[in-house]
XYZ file of C-alpha atoms in Angstrom:
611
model
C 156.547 28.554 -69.625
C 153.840 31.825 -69.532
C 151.249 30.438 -71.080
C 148.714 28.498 -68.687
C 147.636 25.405 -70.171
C 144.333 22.899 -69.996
C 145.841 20.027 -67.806
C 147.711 22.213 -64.814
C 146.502 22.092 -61.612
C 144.840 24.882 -59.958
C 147.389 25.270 -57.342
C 150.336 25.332 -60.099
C 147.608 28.288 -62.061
C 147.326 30.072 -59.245
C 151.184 30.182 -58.344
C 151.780 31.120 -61.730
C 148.898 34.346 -61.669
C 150.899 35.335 -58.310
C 154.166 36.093 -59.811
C 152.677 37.174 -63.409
C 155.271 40.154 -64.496
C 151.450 41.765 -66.791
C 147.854 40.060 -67.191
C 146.027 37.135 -68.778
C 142.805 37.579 -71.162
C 140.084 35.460 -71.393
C 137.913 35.841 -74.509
C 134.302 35.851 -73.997
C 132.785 34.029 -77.133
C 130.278 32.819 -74.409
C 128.688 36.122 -73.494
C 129.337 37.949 -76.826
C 126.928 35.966 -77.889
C 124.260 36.108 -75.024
C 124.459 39.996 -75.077
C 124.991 41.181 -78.719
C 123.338 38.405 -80.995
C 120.911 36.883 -77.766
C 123.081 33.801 -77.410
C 122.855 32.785 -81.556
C 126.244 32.639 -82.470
C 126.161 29.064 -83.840
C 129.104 26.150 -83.208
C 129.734 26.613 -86.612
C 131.411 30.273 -86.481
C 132.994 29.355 -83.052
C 134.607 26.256 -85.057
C 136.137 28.345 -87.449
C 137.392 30.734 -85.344
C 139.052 27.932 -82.753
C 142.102 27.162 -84.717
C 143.373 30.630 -84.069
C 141.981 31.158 -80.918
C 144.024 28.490 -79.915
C 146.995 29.726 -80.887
C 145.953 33.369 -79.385
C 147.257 31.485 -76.560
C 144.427 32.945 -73.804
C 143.938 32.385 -70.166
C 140.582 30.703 -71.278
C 137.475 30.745 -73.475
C 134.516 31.208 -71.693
C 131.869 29.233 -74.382
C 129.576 27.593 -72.399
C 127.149 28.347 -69.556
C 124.612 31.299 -68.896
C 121.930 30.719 -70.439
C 123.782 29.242 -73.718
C 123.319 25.254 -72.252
C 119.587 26.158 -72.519
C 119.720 28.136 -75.483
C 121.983 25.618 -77.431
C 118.998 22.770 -76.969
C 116.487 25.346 -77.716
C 117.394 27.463 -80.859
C 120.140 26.051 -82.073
C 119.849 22.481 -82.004
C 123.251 21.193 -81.136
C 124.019 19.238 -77.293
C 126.103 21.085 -75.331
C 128.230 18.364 -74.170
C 129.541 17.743 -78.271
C 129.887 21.408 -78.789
C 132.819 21.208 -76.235
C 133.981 18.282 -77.425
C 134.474 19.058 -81.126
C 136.065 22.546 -79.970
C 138.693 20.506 -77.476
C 139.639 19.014 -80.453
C 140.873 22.482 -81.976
C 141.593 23.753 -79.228
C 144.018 21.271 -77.119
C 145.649 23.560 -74.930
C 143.380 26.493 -74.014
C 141.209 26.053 -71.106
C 137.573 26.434 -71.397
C 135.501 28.302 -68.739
C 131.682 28.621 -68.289
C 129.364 31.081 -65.683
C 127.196 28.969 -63.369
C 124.796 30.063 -61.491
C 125.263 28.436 -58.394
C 122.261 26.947 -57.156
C 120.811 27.696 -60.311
C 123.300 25.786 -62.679
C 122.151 26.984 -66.044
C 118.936 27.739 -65.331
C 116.062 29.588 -63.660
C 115.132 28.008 -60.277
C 117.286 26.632 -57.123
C 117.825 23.003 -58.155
C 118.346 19.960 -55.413
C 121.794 19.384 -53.961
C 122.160 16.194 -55.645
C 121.392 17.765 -58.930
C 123.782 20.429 -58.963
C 126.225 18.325 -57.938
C 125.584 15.957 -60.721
C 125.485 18.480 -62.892
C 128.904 19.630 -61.678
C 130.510 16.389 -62.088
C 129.329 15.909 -65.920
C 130.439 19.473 -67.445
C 133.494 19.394 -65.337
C 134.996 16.543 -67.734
C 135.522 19.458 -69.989
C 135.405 22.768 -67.879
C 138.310 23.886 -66.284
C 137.430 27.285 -64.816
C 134.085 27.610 -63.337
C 133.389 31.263 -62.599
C 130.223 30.741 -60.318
C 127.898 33.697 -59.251
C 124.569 34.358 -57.156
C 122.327 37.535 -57.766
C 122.561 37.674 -54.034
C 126.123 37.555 -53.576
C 124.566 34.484 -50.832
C 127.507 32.537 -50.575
C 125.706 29.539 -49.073
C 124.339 29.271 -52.310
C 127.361 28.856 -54.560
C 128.894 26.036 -51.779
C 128.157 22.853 -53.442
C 129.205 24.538 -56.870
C 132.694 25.299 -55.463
C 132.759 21.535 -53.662
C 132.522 19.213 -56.994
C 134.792 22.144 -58.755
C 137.468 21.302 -55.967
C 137.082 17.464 -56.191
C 137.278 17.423 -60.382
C 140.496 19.054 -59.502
C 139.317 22.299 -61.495
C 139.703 25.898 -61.188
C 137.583 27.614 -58.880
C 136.734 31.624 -59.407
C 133.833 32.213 -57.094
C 132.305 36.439 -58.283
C 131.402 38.953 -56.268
C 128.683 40.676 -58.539
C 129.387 44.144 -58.699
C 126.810 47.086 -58.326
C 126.514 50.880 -57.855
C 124.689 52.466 -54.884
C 125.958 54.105 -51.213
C 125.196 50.256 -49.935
C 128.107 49.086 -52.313
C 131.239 49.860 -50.461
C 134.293 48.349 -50.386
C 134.172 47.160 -46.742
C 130.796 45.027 -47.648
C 132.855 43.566 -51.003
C 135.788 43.138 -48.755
C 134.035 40.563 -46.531
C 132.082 38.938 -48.907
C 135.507 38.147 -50.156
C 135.976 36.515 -47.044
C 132.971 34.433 -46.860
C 134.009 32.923 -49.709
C 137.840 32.171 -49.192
C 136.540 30.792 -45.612
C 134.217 28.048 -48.168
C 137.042 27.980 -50.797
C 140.427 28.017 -49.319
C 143.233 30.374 -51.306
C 143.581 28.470 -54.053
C 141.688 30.084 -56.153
C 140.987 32.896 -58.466
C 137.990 35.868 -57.524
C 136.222 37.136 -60.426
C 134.722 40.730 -60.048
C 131.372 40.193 -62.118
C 130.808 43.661 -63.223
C 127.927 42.308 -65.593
C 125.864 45.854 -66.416
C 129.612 47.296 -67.022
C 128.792 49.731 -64.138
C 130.715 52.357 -62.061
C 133.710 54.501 -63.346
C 137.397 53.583 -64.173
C 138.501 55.157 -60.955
C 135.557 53.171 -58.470
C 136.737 49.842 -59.894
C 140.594 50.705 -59.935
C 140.011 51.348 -56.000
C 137.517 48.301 -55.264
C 140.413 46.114 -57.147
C 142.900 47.968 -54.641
C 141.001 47.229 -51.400
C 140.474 43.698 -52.001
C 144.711 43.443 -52.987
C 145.010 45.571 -49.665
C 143.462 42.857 -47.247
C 144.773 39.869 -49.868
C 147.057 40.455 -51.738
C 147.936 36.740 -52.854
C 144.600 36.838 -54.793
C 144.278 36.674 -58.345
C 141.623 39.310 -59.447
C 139.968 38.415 -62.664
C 137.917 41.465 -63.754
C 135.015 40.580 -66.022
C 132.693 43.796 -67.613
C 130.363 44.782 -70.259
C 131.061 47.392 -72.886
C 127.343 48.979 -73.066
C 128.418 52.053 -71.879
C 131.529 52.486 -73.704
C 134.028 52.755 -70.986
C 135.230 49.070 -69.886
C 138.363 50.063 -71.903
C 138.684 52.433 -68.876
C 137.377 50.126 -66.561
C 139.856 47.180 -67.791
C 142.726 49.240 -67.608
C 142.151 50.647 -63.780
C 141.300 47.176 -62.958
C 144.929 46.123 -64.308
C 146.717 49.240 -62.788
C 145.617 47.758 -59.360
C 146.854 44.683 -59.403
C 144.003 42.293 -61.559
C 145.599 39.486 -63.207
C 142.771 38.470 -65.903
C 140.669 40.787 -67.692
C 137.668 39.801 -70.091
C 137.598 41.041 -73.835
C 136.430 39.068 -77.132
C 136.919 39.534 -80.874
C 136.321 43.048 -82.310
C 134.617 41.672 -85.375
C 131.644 40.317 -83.601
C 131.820 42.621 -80.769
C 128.405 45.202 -80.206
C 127.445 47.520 -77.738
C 126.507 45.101 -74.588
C 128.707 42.672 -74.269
C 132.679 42.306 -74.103
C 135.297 45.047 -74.825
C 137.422 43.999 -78.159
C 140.235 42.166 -77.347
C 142.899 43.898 -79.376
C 142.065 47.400 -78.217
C 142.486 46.428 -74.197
C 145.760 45.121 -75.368
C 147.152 47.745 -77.329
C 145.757 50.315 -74.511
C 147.540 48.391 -72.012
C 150.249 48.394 -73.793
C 150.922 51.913 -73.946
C 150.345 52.043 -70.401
C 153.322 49.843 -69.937
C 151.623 46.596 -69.121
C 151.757 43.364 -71.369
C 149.155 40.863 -72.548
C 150.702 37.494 -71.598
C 151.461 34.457 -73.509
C 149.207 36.375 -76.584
C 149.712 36.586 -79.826
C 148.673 39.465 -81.371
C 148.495 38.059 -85.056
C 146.037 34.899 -83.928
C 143.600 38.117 -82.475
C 143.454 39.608 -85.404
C 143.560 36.843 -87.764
C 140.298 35.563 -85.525
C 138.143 38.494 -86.751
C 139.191 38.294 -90.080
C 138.015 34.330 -90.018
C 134.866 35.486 -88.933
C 134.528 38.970 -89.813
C 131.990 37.666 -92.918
C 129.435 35.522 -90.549
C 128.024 38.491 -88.935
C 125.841 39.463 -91.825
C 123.588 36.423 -90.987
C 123.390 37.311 -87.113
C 121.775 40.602 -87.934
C 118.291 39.844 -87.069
C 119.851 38.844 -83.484
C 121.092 41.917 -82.774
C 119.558 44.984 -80.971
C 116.557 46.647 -81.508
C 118.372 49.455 -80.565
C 121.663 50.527 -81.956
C 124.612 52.439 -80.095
C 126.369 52.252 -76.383
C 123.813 53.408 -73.471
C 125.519 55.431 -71.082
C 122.097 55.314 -69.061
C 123.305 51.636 -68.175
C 124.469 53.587 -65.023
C 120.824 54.700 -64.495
C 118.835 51.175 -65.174
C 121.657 48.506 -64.257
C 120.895 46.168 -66.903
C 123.445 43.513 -67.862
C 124.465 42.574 -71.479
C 122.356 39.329 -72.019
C 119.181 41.143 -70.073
C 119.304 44.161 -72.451
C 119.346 42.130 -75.643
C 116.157 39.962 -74.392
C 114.361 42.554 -73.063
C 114.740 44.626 -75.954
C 113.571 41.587 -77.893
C 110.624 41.085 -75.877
C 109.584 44.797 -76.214
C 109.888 45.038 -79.461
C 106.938 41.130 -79.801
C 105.119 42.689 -77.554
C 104.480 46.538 -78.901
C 105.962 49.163 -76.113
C 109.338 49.960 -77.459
C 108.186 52.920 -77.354
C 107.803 52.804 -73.760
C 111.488 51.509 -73.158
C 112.591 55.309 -72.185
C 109.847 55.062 -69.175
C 110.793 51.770 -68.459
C 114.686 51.792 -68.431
C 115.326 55.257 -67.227
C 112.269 55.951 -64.470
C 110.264 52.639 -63.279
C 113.306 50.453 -63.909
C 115.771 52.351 -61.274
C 112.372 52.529 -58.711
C 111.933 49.397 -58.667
C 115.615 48.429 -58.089
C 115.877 50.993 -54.698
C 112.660 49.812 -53.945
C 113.480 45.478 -53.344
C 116.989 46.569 -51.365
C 119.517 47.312 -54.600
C 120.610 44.164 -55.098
C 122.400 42.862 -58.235
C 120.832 42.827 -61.548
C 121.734 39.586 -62.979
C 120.140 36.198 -63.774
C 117.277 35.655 -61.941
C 117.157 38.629 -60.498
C 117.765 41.362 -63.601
C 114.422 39.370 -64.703
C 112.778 40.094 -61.456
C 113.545 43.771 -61.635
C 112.454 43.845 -65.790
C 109.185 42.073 -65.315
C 107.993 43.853 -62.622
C 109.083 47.284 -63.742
C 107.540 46.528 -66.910
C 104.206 45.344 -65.041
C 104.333 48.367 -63.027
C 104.275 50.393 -66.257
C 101.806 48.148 -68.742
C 99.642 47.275 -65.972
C 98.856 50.955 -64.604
C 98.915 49.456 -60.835
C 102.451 49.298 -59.056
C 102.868 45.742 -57.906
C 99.395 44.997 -59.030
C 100.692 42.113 -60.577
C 103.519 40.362 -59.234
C 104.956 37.202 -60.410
C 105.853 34.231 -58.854
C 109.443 35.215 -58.465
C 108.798 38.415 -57.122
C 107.031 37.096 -54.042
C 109.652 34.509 -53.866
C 111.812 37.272 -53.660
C 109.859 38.783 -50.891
C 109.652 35.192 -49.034
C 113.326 35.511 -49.102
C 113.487 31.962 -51.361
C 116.875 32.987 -53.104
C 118.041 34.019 -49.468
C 118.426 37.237 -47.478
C 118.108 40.930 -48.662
C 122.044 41.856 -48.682
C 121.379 45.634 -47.410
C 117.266 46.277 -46.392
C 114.693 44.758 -47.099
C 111.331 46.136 -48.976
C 108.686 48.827 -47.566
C 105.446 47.084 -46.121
C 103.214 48.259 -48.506
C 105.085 46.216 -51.109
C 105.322 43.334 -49.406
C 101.221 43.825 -48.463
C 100.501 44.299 -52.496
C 102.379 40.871 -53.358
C 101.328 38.893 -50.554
C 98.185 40.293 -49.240
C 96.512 41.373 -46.339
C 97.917 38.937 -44.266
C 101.784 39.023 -45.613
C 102.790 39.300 -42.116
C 101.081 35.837 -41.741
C 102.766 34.348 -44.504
C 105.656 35.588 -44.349
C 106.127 33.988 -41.218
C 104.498 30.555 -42.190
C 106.604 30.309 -45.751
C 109.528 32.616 -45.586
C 112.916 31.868 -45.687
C 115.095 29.376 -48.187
C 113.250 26.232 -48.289
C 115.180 22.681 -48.273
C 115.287 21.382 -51.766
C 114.851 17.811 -51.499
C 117.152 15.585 -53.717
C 115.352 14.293 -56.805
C 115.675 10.026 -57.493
C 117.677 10.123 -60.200
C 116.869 6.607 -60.930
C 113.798 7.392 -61.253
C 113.863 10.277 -63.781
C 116.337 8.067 -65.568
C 113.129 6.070 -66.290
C 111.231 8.901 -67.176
C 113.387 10.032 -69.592
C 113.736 6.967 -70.949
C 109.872 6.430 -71.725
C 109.659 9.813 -73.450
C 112.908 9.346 -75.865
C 112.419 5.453 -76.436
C 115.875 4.668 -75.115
C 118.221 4.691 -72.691
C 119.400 8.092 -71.834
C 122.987 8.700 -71.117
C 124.388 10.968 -68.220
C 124.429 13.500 -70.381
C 121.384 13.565 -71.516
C 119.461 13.042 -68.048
C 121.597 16.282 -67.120
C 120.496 18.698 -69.786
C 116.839 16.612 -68.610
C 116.700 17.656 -65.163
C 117.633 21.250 -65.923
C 115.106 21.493 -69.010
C 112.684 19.019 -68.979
C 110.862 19.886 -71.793
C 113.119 21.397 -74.254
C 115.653 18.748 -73.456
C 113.196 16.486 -74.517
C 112.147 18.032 -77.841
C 115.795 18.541 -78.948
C 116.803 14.462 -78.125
C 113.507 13.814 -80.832
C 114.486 16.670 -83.147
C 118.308 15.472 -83.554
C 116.961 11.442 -83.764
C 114.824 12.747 -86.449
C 116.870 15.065 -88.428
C 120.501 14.391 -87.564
C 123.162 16.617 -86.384
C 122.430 20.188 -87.760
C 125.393 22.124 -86.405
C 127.291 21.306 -89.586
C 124.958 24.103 -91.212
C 126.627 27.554 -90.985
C 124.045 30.186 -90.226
C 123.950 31.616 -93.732
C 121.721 28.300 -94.213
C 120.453 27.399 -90.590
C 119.771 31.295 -90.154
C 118.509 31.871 -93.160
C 115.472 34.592 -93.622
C 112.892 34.169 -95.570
C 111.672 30.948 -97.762
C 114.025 28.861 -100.019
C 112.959 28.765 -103.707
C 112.549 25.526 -105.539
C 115.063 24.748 -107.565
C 117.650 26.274 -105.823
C 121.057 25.033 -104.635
C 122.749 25.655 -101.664
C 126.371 24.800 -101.434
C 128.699 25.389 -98.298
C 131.826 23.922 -96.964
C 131.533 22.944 -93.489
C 134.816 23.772 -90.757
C 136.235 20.160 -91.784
C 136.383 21.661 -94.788
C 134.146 19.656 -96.649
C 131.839 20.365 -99.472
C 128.131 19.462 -99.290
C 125.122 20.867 -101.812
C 121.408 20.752 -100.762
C 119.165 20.689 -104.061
C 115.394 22.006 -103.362
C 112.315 20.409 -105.038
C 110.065 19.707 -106.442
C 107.320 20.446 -104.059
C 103.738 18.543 -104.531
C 100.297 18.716 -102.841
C 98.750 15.581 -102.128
C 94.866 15.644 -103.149
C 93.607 13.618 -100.847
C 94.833 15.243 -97.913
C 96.269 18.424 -98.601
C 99.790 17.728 -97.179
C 102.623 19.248 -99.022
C 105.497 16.664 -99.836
C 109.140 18.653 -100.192
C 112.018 16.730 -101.646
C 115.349 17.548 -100.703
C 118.742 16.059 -102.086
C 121.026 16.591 -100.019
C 124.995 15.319 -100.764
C 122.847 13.214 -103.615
C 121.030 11.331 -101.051
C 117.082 12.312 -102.053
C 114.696 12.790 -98.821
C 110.991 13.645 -98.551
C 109.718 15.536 -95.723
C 105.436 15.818 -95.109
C 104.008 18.863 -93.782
C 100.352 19.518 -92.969
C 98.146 22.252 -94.862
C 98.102 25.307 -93.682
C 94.687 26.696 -92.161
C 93.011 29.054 -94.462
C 92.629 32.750 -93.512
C 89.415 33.091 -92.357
C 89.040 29.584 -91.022
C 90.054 30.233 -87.715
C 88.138 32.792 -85.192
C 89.623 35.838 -84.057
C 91.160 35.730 -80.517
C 88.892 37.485 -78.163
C 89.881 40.128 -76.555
C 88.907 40.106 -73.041
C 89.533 43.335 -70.371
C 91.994 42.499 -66.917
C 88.083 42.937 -65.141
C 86.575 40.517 -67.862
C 89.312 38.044 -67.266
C 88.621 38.197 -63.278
C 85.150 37.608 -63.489
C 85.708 34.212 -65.319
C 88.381 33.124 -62.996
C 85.617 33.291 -59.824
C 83.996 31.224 -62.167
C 86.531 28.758 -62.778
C 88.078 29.599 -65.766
C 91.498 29.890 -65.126
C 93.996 32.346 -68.115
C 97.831 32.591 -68.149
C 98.650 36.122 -66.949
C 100.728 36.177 -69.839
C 102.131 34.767 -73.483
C 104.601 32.058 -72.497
C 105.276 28.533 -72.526
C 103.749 26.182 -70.313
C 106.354 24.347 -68.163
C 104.744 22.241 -66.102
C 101.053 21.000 -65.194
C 100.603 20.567 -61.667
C 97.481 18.744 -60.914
C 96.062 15.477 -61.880
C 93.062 14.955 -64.113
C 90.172 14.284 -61.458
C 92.323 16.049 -58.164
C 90.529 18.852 -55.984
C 92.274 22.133 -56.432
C 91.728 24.535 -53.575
C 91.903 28.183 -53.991
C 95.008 29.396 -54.362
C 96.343 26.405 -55.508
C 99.117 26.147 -58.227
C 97.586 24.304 -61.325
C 100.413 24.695 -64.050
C 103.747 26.692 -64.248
C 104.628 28.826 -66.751
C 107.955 30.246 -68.254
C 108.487 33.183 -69.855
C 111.962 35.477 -70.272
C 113.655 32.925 -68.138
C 111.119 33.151 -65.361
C 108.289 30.501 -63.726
C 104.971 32.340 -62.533
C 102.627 30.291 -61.240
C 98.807 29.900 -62.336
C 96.657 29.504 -59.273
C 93.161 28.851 -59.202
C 90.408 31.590 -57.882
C 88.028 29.302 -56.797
C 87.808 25.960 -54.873
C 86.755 22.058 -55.964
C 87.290 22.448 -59.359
């Protein structure tokens, strides 16, 4: 039998890569969706495509992971944990795969040992191919990752992220192979993240060479973006030299920053004289066709701005990083700046904190503080959190050199030599009590939690929380396909809205009547949906006019206040965490809340003492 399977072992996968007479393909729903439609592709279109992705018969899906666990709870209400299994359902034999990242799971920050390997143990009942990354190719960090893969008997493929840059030879990728098959063992499978879709066909053809040259028992699973237009190129060097996986997804929902489409890598490598196997051919095309029609309602997803970027080579920016930051660009009023940004500052900054790899945290890193550098007027003038956690070497050493002084003097201070010394270096996460947040959980959702649930908790605190209330109140949504749960724009009453879900059953949602209660002003909406009539409440609106205007206040203005205790996010964000405790003493400097914004935590500190 070709075709790998859900169920083998990872020795009898591996054996079977070794002697592979042409390549696997894994499709890439996962990051499709993070990079071209900023992770909104619903379950809904992935259900109906699953029946003949199945029978595509690929080396795996890749559908979870990234930021899509957070995202899922977030903006598309549906858990995680059901989305895989309803699509195991569908999809029986095809093995699923997510992108972890390492001591960072699926989210932002290191997390404690005993968390991640929690975490681990839960997804790993239904991922069998974790492909597990740091932005610091620090393998220390991705250890306990690969452990709990190896004892869920699963497939580990550990990445070396990929950059450009005279620091980025072979020889350095060459060991860090090493490091990691000295954790691992040989069993396994080594991804080559090349996540901005960076260097030419020929420099990835020869780093795919030198790693077969020192190991050449090692299946190479090559994994690229398609913003500049050449993974085609890429994919097909990579296969040339000896990879044995190579990343595409469907060409109907394909964009400009994410995957190549699957059928054109095959039918290019087909020419070439190599075959796709265990695919069929029909079930790829037949998968775009299913889905070809649910793209419409993604559009407001996609990217601000249209076309491949060639300058991806310049700026380094991966797939998922250029669809956000685009987004957050456009909210916040310097798209017009984005040429500045992505083609001078951007590139600065990147030589200027040691050319590391521009992916989750650290492509965030790099974007916020180019784009502080830029709005701000004052390079490094104001850092974030992460940046000087960065500098404190948190996320662990600087892989090449580290920063100039003067850098390291405008995000620390005066005295950075002096705390560099006192906090530098990785800190030792303590392990949470589990038991204990069990509780906590518990009190906020009015039950008891299951495993699940305190997982998605400890990773998201907050938005885990809202979306446990928001499905207890309103059900399971993910039966709504996007031309309803995406809709634009208001719903009229008296309309109908009829859809067939992917059981393929039929459901109609009636609208209206909508009254104002007199009293109070709150608007009363009935619904009947599948003949069942419900009423949902909604408070007035303010009136126009009501309200006062925001007051603008100048960086100088905002200073002032904060010597005399008024303390201002530095930015529009969410508010993740309040550190003090009504009645404590807060000393200068002092972290008072945490806030999150494009996937990073910046501390507010207070300016003045005893408040």
């Amino acid at each position: 039998m070709e075709r790998i399977i859900q169920g083998m072992a990872p020795s009898e996968v591996v054996a079977q890569l070794r002697k592979a007479d042409g390549y696997y393909m894994t499709n890439t729903a996962r990051d499709l969706s993070q990079s071209d439609f900023k992770n909104r592709i619903l379950l809904h279109t992935d259900m109906l495509a699953a029946p003949s992705r199945e029978r595509a018969g690929y080396f795996s899906l890749e559908i979870t992971g990234g930021a899509s666990v957070h995202v899922d709870i977030l903006r598309k209400q549906v858990d995680p944990f059901l989305k895989l299994e309803l699509l195991r359902e569908k999809m029986p034999n095809t093995m699923f795969q997510t992108l972890c990242r390492g001591v960072n799971l699926f989210g932002y920050r290191p997390y404690p040992q005993n968390v991640i390997r929690f975490t681990v143990r839960e997804f790993a009942k239904y991922v069998d191919v974790w492909r597990t990354f740091d932005f610091m190719n620090h393998v220390p960090n991705m250890q306990a990752v690969f452990e709990e893969v190896a004892k869920a008997g699963k497939i580990n493929e550990p990445c070396i992220c990929f950059s450009t840059g005279p620091e980025h030879t072979d020889d350095f990728y060459v060991k860090k192979v090493k490091e990691i098959l000295d954790v691992t063992g040989t069993d396994i499978i080594l991804c080559i993240k090349n996540h901005g879709g960076l260097g030419s066909p020929q420099r990835i053809g020869q780093l795919v060479n030198s790693i077969k040259q020192s190991y050449a028992d090692l299946p190479i699973h090559y994994h690229g973006h398609n913003t500049d237009g050449n993974d085609i190129g890429r994919i097909a060097a990579a296969v040339i030299n000896g990879a044995s996986i190579v990343d595409a997804s469907d060409s109907s929902m394909t964009g400009y920053y994410g995957p190549a489409p699957s059928l054109t890598v095959i039918q290019t490598l087909k020419e070439l004289g190599y075959r796709a196997i265990g695919i069929d051919e029909d079930a790829v095309i037949e998968t775009s066709e299913v889905i070809r029609d649910q793209r419409q309602y993604y559009a407001a997803f996609e990217s601000q701005i249209k076309g491949f970027q060639p300058t991806v080579q310049i700026h380094k920016l991966p797939g998922g990083a250029m669809g956000s930051s685009l987004e957050q660009a456009a909210k916040g009023g310097f798209l017009d700046k984005m040429p500045d940004i992505l083609h001078k500052e951007l590139p600065r900054v990147q030589k200027e904190l040691g050319n590391y790899w521009s992916v989750t945290p650290g492509s965030q890193i790099l974007w916020t503080t180019a784009v502080a550098n830029v709005q701000g007027g004052e390079r490094y003038g104001n850092p974030s959190g992460d940046l000087r956690n960065l500098l404190l070497g948190k996320y662990g050493p600087f892989p090449f050199y580290q920063p100039e002084e003067w850098i390291y003097e405008k995000v620390l201070g005066a005295d950075w030599k002096k705390v560099l010394e006192e906090e530098g270096g990785m800190d030792e996460i303590e392990d949470m009590d589990l038991d204990h947040e069990r509780t906590t959980l518990s009190e906020k959702i009015g039950v008891e939690p299951t495993d699940q649930q305190l997982v998605l908790y400890l990773q998201h605190p907050n938005d885990a929380v809202n979306f446990f209330k928001f499905e207890e109140e309103f059900g399971k949504v993910y039966v709504l396909p996007p031309s309803i749960f995406l809709h634009q724009g208001k719903f009229n009453v008296g309309s109908t809205l009829s859809f067939t879900d992917h059981y393929g059953k039929e459901h109609v949602i009636e609208i209206g009547p909508s009254m104002v209660n007199e009293h109070n002003g709150e608007s009363n909406v009935y619904l009947n949906v599948d003949h069942h009539q419900r009423i949902y409440s909604f408070a007035p609106e303010a009136q126009a006019g009501v309200a006062a205007a925001a007051t603008v206040l100048s960086k100088e203005e905002i200073q002032t206040l904060a010597k005399n205790g008024d303390i201002r996010a530095p930015f529009a964000g969410n508010i993740c965490e309040i550190s003090v405790k009504e009645g404590q003493e807060v000393a200068a400097g002092e972290q008072v809340a945490m806030m999150e914004a494009m996937k990073m935590q910046t501390p507010v500190v207070s300016s003045i003492p005893a408040l």
